[in-house]
Short mmCIF file of C-alpha atoms in Angstrom, two decimals:
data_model
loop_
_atom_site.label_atom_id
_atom_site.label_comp_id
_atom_site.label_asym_id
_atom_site.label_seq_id
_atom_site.Cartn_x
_atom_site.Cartn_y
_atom_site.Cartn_z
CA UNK A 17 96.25 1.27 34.25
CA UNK A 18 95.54 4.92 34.45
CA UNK A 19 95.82 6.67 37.18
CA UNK A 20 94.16 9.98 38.34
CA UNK A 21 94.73 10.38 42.03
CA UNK A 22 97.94 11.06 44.25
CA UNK A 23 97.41 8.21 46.41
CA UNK A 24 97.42 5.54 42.94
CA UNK A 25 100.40 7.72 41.83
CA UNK A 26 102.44 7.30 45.50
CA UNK A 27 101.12 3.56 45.25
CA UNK A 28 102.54 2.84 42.19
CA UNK A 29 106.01 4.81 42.42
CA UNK A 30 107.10 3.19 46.01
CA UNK A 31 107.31 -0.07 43.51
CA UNK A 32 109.94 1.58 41.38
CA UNK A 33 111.48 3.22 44.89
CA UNK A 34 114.80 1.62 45.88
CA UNK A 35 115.50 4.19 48.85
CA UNK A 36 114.43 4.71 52.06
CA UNK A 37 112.79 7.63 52.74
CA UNK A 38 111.08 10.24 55.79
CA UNK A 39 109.09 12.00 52.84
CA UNK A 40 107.19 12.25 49.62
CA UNK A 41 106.38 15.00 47.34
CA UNK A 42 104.26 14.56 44.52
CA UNK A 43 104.04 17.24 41.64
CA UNK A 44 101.76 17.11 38.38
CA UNK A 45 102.34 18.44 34.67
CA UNK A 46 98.73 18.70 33.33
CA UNK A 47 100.05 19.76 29.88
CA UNK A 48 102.46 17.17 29.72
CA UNK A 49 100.20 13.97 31.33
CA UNK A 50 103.27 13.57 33.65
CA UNK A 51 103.40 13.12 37.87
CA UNK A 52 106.90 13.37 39.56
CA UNK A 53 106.90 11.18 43.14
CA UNK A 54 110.03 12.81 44.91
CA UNK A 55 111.15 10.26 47.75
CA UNK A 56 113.08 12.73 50.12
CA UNK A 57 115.85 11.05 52.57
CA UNK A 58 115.68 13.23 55.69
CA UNK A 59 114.44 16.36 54.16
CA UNK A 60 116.80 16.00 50.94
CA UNK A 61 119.94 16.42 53.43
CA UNK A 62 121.22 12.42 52.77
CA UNK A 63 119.39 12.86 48.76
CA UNK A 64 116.93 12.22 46.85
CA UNK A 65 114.86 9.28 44.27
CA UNK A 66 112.47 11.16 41.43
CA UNK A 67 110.05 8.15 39.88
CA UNK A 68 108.28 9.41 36.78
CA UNK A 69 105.20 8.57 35.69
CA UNK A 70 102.03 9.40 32.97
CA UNK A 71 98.52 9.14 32.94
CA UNK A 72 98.41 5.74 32.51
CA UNK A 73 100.55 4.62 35.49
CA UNK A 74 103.84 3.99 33.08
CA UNK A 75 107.40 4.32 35.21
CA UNK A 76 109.06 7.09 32.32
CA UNK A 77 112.28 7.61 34.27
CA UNK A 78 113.71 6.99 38.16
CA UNK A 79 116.43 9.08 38.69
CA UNK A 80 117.91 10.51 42.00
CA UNK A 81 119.99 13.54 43.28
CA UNK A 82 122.79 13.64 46.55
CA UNK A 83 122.51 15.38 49.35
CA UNK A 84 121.43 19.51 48.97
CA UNK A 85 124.21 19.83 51.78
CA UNK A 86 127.69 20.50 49.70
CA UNK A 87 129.63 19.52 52.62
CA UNK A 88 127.80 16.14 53.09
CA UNK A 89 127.65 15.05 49.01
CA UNK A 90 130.67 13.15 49.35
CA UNK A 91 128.55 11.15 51.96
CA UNK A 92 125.57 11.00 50.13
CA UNK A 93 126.63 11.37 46.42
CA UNK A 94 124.19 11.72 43.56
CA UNK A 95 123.26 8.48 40.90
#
């Protein structure tokens, strides 16, 4: 189903998200018909989940990152 808005793009990507989270970021590649939903755990200090999605509301990729803290990643490693 295509999507065109941020809110159908959030809607569909907390179905793929398997973390909780305190906040979203979406971005958009017009070019490449791509939206990245980044599902931030406390600001990106505990990590991160990245859903990936096109135009027509297709999951592409999930993928995550540890904590931005290098003192807390053996805490909160990466995927």
């Amino acid at each position: 189903q295509p999507v065109s808005t941020v809110s159908e793009v959030i809607a569909l990507a907390q179905n793929e998200c398997t973390v909780e989270y305190t906040k979203i970021i979406v971005y958009r590649d017009e070019d490449a018909g791509m939206w990245k939903v980044e599902f931030q755990m406390e600001y990106g200090y505990h990590g991160y989940q990245y859903i990936y999605l096109d135009d027509d509301g297709i999951t592409r990729m999930v993928s995550g990152a540890g904590s931005k803290v290098a003192s807390w990643q053996y805490k909160y490693p990466g995927p």
